[in-house]
Short mmCIF file of C-alpha atoms in Angstrom, two decimals:
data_model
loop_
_atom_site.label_atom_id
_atom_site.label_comp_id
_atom_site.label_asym_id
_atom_site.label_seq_id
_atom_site.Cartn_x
_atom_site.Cartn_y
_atom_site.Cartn_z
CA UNK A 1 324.21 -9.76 107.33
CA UNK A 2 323.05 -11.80 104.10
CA UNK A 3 319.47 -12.31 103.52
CA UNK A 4 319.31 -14.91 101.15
CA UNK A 5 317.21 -13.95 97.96
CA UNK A 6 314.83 -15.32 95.70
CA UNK A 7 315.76 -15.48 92.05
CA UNK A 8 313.11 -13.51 90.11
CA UNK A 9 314.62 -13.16 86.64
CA UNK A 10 318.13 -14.53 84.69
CA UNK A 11 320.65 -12.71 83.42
CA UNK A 12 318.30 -9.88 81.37
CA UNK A 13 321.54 -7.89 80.56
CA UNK A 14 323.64 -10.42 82.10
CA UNK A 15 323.80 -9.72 85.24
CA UNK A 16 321.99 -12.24 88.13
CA UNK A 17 319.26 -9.68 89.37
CA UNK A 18 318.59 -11.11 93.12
CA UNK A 19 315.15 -9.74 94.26
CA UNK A 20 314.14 -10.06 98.04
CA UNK A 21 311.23 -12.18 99.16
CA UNK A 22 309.47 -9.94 101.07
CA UNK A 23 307.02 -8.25 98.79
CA UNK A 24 305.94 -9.05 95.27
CA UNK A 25 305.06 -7.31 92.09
CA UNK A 26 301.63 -5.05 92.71
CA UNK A 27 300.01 -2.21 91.42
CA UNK A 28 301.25 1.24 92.98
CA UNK A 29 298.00 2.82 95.29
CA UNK A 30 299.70 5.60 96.34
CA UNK A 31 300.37 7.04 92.48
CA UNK A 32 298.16 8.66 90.64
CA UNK A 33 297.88 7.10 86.86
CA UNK A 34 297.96 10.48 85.00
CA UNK A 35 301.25 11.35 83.42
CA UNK A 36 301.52 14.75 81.70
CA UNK A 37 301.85 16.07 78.39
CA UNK A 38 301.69 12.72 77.36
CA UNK A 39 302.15 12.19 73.33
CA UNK A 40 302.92 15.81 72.78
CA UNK A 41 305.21 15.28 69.64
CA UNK A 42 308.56 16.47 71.86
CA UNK A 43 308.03 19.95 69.96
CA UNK A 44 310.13 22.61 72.45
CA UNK A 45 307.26 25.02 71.70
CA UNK A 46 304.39 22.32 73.00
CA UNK A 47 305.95 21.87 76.10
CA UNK A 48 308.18 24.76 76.66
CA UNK A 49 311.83 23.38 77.22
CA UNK A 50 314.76 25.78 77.95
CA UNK A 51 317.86 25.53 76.51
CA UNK A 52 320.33 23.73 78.77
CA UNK A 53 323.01 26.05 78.44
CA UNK A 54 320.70 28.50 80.11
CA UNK A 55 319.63 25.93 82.90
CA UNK A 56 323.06 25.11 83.77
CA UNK A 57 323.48 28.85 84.30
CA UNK A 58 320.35 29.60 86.68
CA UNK A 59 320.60 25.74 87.91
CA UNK A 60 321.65 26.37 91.62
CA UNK A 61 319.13 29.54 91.96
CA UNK A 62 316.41 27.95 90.84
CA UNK A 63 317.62 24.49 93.34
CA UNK A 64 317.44 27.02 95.74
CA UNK A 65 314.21 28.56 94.80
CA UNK A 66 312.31 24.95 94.73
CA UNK A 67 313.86 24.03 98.28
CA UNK A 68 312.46 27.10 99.51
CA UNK A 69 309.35 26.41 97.99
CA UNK A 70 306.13 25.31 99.52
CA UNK A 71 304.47 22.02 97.88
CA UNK A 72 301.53 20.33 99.19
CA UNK A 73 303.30 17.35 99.57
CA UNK A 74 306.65 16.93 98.89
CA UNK A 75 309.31 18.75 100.67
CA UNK A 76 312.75 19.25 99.20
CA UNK A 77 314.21 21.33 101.79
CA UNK A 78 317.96 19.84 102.21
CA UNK A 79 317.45 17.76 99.01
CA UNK A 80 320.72 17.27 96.65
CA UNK A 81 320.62 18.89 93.11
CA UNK A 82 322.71 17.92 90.57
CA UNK A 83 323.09 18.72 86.73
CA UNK A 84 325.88 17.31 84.48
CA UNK A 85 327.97 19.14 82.31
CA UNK A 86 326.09 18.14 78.97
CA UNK A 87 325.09 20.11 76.36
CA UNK A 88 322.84 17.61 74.41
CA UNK A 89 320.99 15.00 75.49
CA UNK A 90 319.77 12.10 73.63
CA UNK A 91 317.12 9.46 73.06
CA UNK A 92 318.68 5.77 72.95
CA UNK A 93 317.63 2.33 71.73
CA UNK A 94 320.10 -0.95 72.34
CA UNK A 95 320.09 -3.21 69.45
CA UNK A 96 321.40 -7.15 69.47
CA UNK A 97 325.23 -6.64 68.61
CA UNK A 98 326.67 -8.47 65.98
CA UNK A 99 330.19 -9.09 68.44
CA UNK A 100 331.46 -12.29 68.37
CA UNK A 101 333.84 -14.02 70.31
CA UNK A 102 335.57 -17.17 70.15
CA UNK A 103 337.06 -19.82 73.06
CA UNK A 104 340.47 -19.18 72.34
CA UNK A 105 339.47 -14.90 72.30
CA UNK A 106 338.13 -15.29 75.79
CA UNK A 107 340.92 -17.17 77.31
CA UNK A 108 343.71 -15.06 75.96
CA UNK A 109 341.66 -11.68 77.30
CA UNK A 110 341.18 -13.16 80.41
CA UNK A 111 344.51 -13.83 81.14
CA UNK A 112 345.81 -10.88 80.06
CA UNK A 113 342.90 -9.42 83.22
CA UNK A 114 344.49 -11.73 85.54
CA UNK A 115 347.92 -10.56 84.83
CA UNK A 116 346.71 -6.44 85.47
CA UNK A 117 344.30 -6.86 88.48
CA UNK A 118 346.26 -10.60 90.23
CA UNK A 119 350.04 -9.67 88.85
CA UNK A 120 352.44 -12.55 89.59
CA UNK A 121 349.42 -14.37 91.32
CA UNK A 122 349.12 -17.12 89.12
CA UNK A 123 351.20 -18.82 86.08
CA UNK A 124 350.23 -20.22 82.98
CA UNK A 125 349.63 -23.47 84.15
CA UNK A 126 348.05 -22.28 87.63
CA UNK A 127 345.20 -20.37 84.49
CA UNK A 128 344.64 -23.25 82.77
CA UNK A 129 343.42 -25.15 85.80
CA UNK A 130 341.59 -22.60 87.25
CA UNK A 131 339.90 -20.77 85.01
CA UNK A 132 336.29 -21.97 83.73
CA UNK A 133 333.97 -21.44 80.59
CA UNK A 134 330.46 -20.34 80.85
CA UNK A 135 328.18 -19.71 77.78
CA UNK A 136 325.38 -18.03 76.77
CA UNK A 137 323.54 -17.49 73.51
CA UNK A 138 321.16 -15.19 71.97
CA UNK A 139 322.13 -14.85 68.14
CA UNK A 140 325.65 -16.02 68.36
CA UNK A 141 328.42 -18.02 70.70
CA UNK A 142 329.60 -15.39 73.17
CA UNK A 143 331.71 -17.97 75.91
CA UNK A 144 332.42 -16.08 79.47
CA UNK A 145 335.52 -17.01 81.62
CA UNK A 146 335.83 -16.78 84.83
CA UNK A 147 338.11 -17.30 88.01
CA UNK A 148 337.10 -17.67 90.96
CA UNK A 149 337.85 -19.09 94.47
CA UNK A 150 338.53 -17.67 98.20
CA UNK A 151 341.56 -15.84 97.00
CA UNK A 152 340.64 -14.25 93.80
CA UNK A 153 338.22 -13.63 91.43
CA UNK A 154 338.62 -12.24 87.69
CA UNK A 155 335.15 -12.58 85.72
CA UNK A 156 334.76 -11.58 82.17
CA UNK A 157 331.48 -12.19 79.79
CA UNK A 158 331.23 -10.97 76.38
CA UNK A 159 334.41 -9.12 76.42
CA UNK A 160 333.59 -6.74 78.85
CA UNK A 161 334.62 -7.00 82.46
CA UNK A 162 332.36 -8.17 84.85
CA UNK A 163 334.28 -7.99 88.08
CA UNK A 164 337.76 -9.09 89.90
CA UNK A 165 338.63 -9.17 93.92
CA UNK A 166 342.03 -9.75 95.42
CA UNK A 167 340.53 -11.14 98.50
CA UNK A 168 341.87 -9.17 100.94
CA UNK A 169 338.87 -7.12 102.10
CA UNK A 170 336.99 -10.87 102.29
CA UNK A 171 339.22 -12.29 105.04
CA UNK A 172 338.83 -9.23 107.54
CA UNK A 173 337.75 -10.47 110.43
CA UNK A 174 334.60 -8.52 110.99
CA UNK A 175 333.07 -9.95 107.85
CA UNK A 176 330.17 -12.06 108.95
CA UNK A 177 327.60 -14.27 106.99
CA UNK A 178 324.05 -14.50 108.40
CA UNK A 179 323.29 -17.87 105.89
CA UNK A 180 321.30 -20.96 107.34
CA UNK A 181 323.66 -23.76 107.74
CA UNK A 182 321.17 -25.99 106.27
CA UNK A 183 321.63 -24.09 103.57
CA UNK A 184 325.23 -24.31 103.43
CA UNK A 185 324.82 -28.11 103.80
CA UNK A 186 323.15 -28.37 100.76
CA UNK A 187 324.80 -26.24 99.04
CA UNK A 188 328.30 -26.53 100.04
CA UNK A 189 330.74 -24.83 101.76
CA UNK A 190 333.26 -23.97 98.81
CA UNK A 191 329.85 -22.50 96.68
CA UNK A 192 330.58 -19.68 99.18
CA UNK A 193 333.94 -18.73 99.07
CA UNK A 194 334.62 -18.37 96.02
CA UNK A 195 335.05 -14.53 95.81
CA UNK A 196 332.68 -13.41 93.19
CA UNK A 197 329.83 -14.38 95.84
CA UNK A 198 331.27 -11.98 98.39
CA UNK A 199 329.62 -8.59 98.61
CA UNK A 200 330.84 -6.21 101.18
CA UNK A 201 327.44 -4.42 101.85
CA UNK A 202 325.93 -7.18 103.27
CA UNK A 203 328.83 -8.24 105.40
CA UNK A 204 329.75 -4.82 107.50
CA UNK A 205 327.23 -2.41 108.44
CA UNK A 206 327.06 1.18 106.53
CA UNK A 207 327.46 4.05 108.97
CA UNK A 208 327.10 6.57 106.12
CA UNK A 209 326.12 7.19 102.65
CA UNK A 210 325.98 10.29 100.16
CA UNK A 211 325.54 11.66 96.38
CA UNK A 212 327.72 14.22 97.36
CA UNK A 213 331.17 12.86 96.55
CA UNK A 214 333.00 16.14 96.97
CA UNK A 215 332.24 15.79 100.70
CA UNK A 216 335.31 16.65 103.31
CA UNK A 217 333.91 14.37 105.61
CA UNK A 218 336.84 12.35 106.61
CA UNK A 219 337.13 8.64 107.98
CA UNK A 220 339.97 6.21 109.01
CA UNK A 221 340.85 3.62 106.70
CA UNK A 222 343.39 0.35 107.52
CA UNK A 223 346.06 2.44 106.42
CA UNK A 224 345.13 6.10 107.18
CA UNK A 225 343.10 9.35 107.17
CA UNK A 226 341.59 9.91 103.44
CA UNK A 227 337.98 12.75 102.75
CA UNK A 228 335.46 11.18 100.37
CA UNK A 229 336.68 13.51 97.71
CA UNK A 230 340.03 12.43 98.01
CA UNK A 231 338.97 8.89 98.09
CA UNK A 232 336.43 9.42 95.18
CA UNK A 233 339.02 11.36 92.65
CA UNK A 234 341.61 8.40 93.01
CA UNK A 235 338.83 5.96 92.33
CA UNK A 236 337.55 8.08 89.78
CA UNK A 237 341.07 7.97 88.20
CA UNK A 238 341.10 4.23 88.64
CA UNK A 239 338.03 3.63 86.73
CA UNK A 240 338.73 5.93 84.09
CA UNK A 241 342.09 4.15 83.30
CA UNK A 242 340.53 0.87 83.80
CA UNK A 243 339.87 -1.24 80.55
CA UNK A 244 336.27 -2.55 80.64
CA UNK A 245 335.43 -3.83 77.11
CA UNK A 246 337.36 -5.65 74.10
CA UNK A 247 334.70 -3.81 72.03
CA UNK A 248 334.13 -0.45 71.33
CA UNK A 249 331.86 1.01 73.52
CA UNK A 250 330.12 4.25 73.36
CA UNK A 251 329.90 4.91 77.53
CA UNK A 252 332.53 4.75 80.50
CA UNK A 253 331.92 4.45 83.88
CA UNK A 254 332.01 7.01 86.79
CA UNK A 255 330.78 6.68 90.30
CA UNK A 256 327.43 7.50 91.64
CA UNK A 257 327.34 8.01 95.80
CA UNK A 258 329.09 6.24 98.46
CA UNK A 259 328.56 4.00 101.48
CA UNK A 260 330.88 4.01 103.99
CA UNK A 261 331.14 0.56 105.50
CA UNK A 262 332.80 -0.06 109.07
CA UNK A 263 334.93 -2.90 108.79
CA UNK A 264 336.06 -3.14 112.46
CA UNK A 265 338.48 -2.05 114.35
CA UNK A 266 338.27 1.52 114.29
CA UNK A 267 338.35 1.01 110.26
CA UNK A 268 336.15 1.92 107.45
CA UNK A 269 335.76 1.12 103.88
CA UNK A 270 334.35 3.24 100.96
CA UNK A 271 331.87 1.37 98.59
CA UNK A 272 331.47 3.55 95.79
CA UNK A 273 328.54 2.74 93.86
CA UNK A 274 329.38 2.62 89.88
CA UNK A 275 327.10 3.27 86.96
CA UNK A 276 327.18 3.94 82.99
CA UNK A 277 328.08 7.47 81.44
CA UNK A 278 327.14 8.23 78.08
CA UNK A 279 328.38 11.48 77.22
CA UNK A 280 328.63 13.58 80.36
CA UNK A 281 325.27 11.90 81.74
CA UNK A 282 324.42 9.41 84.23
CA UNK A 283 322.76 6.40 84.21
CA UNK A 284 320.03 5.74 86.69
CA UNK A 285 320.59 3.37 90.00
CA UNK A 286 318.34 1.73 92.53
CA UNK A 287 319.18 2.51 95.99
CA UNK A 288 321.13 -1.03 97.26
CA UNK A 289 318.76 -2.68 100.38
CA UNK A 290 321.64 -4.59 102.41
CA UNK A 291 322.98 -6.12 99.87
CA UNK A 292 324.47 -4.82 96.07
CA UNK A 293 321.79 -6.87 94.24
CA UNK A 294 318.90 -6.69 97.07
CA UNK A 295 316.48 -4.59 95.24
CA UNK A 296 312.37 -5.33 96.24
CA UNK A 297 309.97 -4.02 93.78
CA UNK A 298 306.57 -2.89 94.78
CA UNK A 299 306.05 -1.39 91.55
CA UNK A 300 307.51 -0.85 88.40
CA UNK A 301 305.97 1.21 85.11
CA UNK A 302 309.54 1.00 83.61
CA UNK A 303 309.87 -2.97 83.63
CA UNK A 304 313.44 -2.14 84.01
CA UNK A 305 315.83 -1.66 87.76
CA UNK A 306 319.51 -0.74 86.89
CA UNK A 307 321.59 -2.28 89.38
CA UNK A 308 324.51 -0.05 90.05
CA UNK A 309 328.48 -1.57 90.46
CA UNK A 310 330.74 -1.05 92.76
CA UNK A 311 334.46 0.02 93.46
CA UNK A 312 335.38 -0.69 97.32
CA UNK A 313 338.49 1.12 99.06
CA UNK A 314 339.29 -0.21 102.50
CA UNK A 315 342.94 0.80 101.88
CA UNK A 316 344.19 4.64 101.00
CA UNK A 317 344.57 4.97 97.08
CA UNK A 318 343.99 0.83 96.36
CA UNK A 319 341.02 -0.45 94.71
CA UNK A 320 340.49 -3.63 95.98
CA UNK A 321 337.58 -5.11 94.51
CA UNK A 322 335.48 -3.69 91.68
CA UNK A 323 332.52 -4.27 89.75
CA UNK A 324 331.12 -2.43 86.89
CA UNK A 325 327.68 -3.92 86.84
CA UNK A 326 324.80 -3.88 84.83
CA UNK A 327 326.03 -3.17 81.47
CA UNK A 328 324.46 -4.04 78.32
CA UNK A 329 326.80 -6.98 77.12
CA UNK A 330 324.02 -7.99 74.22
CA UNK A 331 323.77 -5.13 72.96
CA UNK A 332 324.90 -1.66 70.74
CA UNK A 333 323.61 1.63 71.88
CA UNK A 334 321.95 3.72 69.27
CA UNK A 335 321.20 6.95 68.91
CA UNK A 336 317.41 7.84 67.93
CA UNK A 337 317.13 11.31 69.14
CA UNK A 338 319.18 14.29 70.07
CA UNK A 339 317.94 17.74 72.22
CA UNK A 340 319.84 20.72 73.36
CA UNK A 341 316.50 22.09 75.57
CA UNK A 342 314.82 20.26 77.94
CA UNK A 343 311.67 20.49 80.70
CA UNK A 344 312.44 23.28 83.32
CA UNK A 345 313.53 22.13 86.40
CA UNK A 346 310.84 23.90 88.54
CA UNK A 347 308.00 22.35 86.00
CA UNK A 348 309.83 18.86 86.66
CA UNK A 349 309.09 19.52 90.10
CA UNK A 350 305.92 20.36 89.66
CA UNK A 351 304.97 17.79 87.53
CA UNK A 352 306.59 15.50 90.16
CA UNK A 353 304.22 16.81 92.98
CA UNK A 354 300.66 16.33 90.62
CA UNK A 355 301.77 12.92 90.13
CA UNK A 356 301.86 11.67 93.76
CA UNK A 357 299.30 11.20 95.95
CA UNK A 358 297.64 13.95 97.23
CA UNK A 359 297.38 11.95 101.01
CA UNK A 360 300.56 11.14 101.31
CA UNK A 361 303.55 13.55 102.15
CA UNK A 362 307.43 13.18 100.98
CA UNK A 363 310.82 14.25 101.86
CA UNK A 364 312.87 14.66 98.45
CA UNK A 365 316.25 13.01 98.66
CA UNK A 366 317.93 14.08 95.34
CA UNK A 367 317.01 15.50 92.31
CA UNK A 368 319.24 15.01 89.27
CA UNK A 369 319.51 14.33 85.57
CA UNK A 370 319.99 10.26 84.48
CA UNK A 371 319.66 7.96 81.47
CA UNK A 372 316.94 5.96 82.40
CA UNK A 373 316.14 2.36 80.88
CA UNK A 374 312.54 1.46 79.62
CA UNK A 375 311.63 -2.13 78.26
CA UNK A 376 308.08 -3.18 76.73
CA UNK A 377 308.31 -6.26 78.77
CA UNK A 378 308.16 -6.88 82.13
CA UNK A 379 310.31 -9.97 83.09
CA UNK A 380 307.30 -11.96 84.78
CA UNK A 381 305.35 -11.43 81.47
CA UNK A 382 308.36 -13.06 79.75
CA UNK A 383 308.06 -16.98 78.56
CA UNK A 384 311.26 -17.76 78.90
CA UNK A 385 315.22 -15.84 78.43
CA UNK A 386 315.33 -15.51 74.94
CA UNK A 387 311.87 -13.82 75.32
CA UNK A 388 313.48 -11.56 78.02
CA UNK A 389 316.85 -11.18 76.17
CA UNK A 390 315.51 -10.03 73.21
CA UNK A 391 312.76 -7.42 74.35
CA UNK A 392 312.97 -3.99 73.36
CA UNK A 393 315.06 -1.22 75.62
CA UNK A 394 314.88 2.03 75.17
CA UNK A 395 316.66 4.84 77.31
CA UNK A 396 315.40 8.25 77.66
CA UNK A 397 316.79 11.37 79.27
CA UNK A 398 314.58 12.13 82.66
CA UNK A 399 314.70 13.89 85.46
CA UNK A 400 314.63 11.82 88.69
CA UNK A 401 313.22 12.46 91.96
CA UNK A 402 314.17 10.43 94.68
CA UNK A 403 311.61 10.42 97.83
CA UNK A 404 311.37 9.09 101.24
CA UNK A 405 307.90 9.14 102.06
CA UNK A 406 307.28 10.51 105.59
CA UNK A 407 303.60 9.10 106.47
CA UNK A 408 302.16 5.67 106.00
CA UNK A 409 304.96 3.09 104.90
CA UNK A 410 308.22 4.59 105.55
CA UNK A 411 310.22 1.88 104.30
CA UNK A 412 309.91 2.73 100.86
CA UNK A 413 312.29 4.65 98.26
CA UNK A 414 310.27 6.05 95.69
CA UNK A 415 311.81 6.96 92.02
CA UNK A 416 309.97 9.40 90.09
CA UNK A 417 311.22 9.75 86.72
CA UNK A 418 309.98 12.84 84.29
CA UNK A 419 310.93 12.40 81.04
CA UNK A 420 312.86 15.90 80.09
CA UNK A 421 311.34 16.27 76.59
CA UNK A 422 307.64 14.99 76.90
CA UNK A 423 306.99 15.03 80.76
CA UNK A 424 305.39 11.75 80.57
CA UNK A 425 306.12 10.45 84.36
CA UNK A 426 306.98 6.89 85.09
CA UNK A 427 307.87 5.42 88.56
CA UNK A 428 309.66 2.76 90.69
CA UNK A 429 308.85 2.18 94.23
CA UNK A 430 311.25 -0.53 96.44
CA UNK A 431 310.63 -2.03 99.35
CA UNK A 432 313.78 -1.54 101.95
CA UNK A 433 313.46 -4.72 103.61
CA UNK A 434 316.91 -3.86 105.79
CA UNK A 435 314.65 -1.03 107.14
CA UNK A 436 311.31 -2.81 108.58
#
């Protein structure tokens, strides 16, 4: 069902961040406000990082060792580990990019999307009737096109894709919209169909979800039998073969976990979540709260929630919708540090448990490596967009800790990040409104 959200922020990296309504902004009592090692100068002999050749090599006996381990109060017994296949990691910093684009650019790329994702779907003169000019500025004149109506959508901003959708998936009859009709009435009814409003999540229940995408757990589809690995190496495939950007860009995109929708029927649909890879590492995601942008912060030290994107299979081997989502469209991706050791994994852990509250107890849902964005501003302290649009972003390397907690509030995901060269902690807590 759709809960309909409260707009908290603009574009920030121009993407509509919908927050929910039921919580605001507070301080986090259940954290501690130490962090460790704090301001240590990164030197591998102050903190003691291990080279991450030799991680990778011990990585699943030492997983093994901490889920066997007893901590006061976390518990990561059945937790998922994972490690990329880097062999460096790096400190990053986004600076304004100097792209520019012109009106004639944008039209010409976006038809040229139209024709690969819609083929044969609409002619030239069918384009320049339906497709529409949106513009934003920081610096310089970057126009955004975009089609979009019950049938299709195609969406690009900057040069880089922001979504399309054949409309298929949309018009299954177990789709249902839980949205006031005095709402509608105001609104109007065409405001939502057009297609880049639809979002799956929020429209069919999920039955199951996992980081694990080599899972041989198997479900029906419209058109057949297909494992989430065998669904998640074609859409793998897809992505990687999919054009995003005009520019140059220095990441691609890969997928993240899965939610496996039921669409009716006896069918099922897979809605891969998508985020950033820069050189063989993640990028950090928020867990999605009934719908793909429905993400309620209790508290946030990083001033920053990456919002992942979405591929979404409802048919063997055929991307039918797909989404790339928050990318940073304003911005070049610079390089301001590079490691090849990093904090242990078992003093990540441990560094995890001194951080949280001593009276509370947790049940570890994954641990893994990500790219995690910081900002210096959080978006309520900003004036205005230009304000927001032009703060400064940095992304470090960290090791994340995802945690249920299992007394007080249990409708909370909390995010502990540990930064893997200074194990300074920073953390996000959400609200999962779907789950009161």
């Amino acid at each position: 069902m759709i809960k309909l959200r409260k707009t908290l922020g603009t574009l920030g990296l121009s993407v509509l961040i919908l927050f929910t309504g039921c919580a605001g902004k507070g301080t986090l009592g259940q954290l501690t406000e130490s962090t460790v090692n704090s301001d240590t100068g990164n030197e591998d002999t102050q903190i003691g990082l291990v080279p991450i050749t030799e991680l990778k090599e011990s990585f699943e006996e030492k997983a093994n060792q901490i889920k066997a381990r007893s901590f006061d109060n976390i518990n990561f017994e059945g937790a998922y580990f994972s490690f990329p296949e880097a062999d460096e990691i790096y400190a990053l910093e986004y600076v304004k990019s100097e792209f520019t684009l012109s009106r004639d650019e944008a039209y010409d790329y976006m038809c040229l999307r139209i024709d690969e994702f819609l083929p044969g779907r609409y002619s030239d003169q069918e384009k320049r009737e339906e497709i529409e000019f949106f513009e934003f500025t920081l610096d310089t004149e970057n126009p955004g096109t975009l089609l979009s109506n019950e049938n299709s959508y195609v969406e690009v901003f900057c040069g880089m894709l922001r979504g399309f959708d054949r409309g298929d998936l949309a018009k299954h009859g177990r789709y249902e919209e839980d949205i006031p009709q005095e709402y509608i009435d105001k609104v109007g009814e065409a405001y939502f169909k057009e297609l880049h409003r639809f979002d799956p999540v929020s429209g069919y229940p999920t039955v199951f979800y996992t980081e694990d995408l080599q899972s041989k757990q198997t479900f029906h589809l419209a058109s057949g039998d297909i494992s989430i690995a065998e669904a998640a190496d074609f859409t793998e495939k897809f992505i990687s073969e999919t054009e995003i950007s005009m520019r140059d860009i220095p990441f691609k995109m890969t997928l993240h976990s899965v939610y496996v929708l039921d669409i009716g029927e006896g069918c099922f649909a897979f809605y891969f979540t998508v985020v950033p890879q820069y050189k063989q590492m993640n990028y950090d995601c928020a867990q999605i709260d009934g719908s793909s942008f429905g993400i309620s912060p209790i508290s946030n030290t990083t001033n920053e929630i990456n919002i992942a994107g979405h591929a979404v299979m409802y048919e063997k081997d055929d991307i039918c919708r797909y989404k790339p989502g928050m990318l940073p469209y304003y911005y070049d991706i610079v390089e301001t540090d590079s490691r090849t050791s990093v904090i242990p994994l078992e003093k990540a852990a441990e560094t995890a448990s001194e951080h949280l509250s001593w009276n509370m107890r947790f049940k570890v849902q994954s641990v893994s490596a990500v790219y995690k964005e910081f900002s210096d501003m959080d978006r309520m302290e900003c004036p205005d967009d230009e304000t927001y649009n032009n703060r400064k972003i940095t992304v470090r390397p960290c090791w994340k800790f995802l945690l249920r907690p299992t007394t007080g509030a249990l409708n909370r995901y909390y995010h502990v990040y540990v930064d893997m060269l200074t194990g300074n902690v920073d953390t996000f807590v959400q609200l999962m409104c779907s789950e009161e």
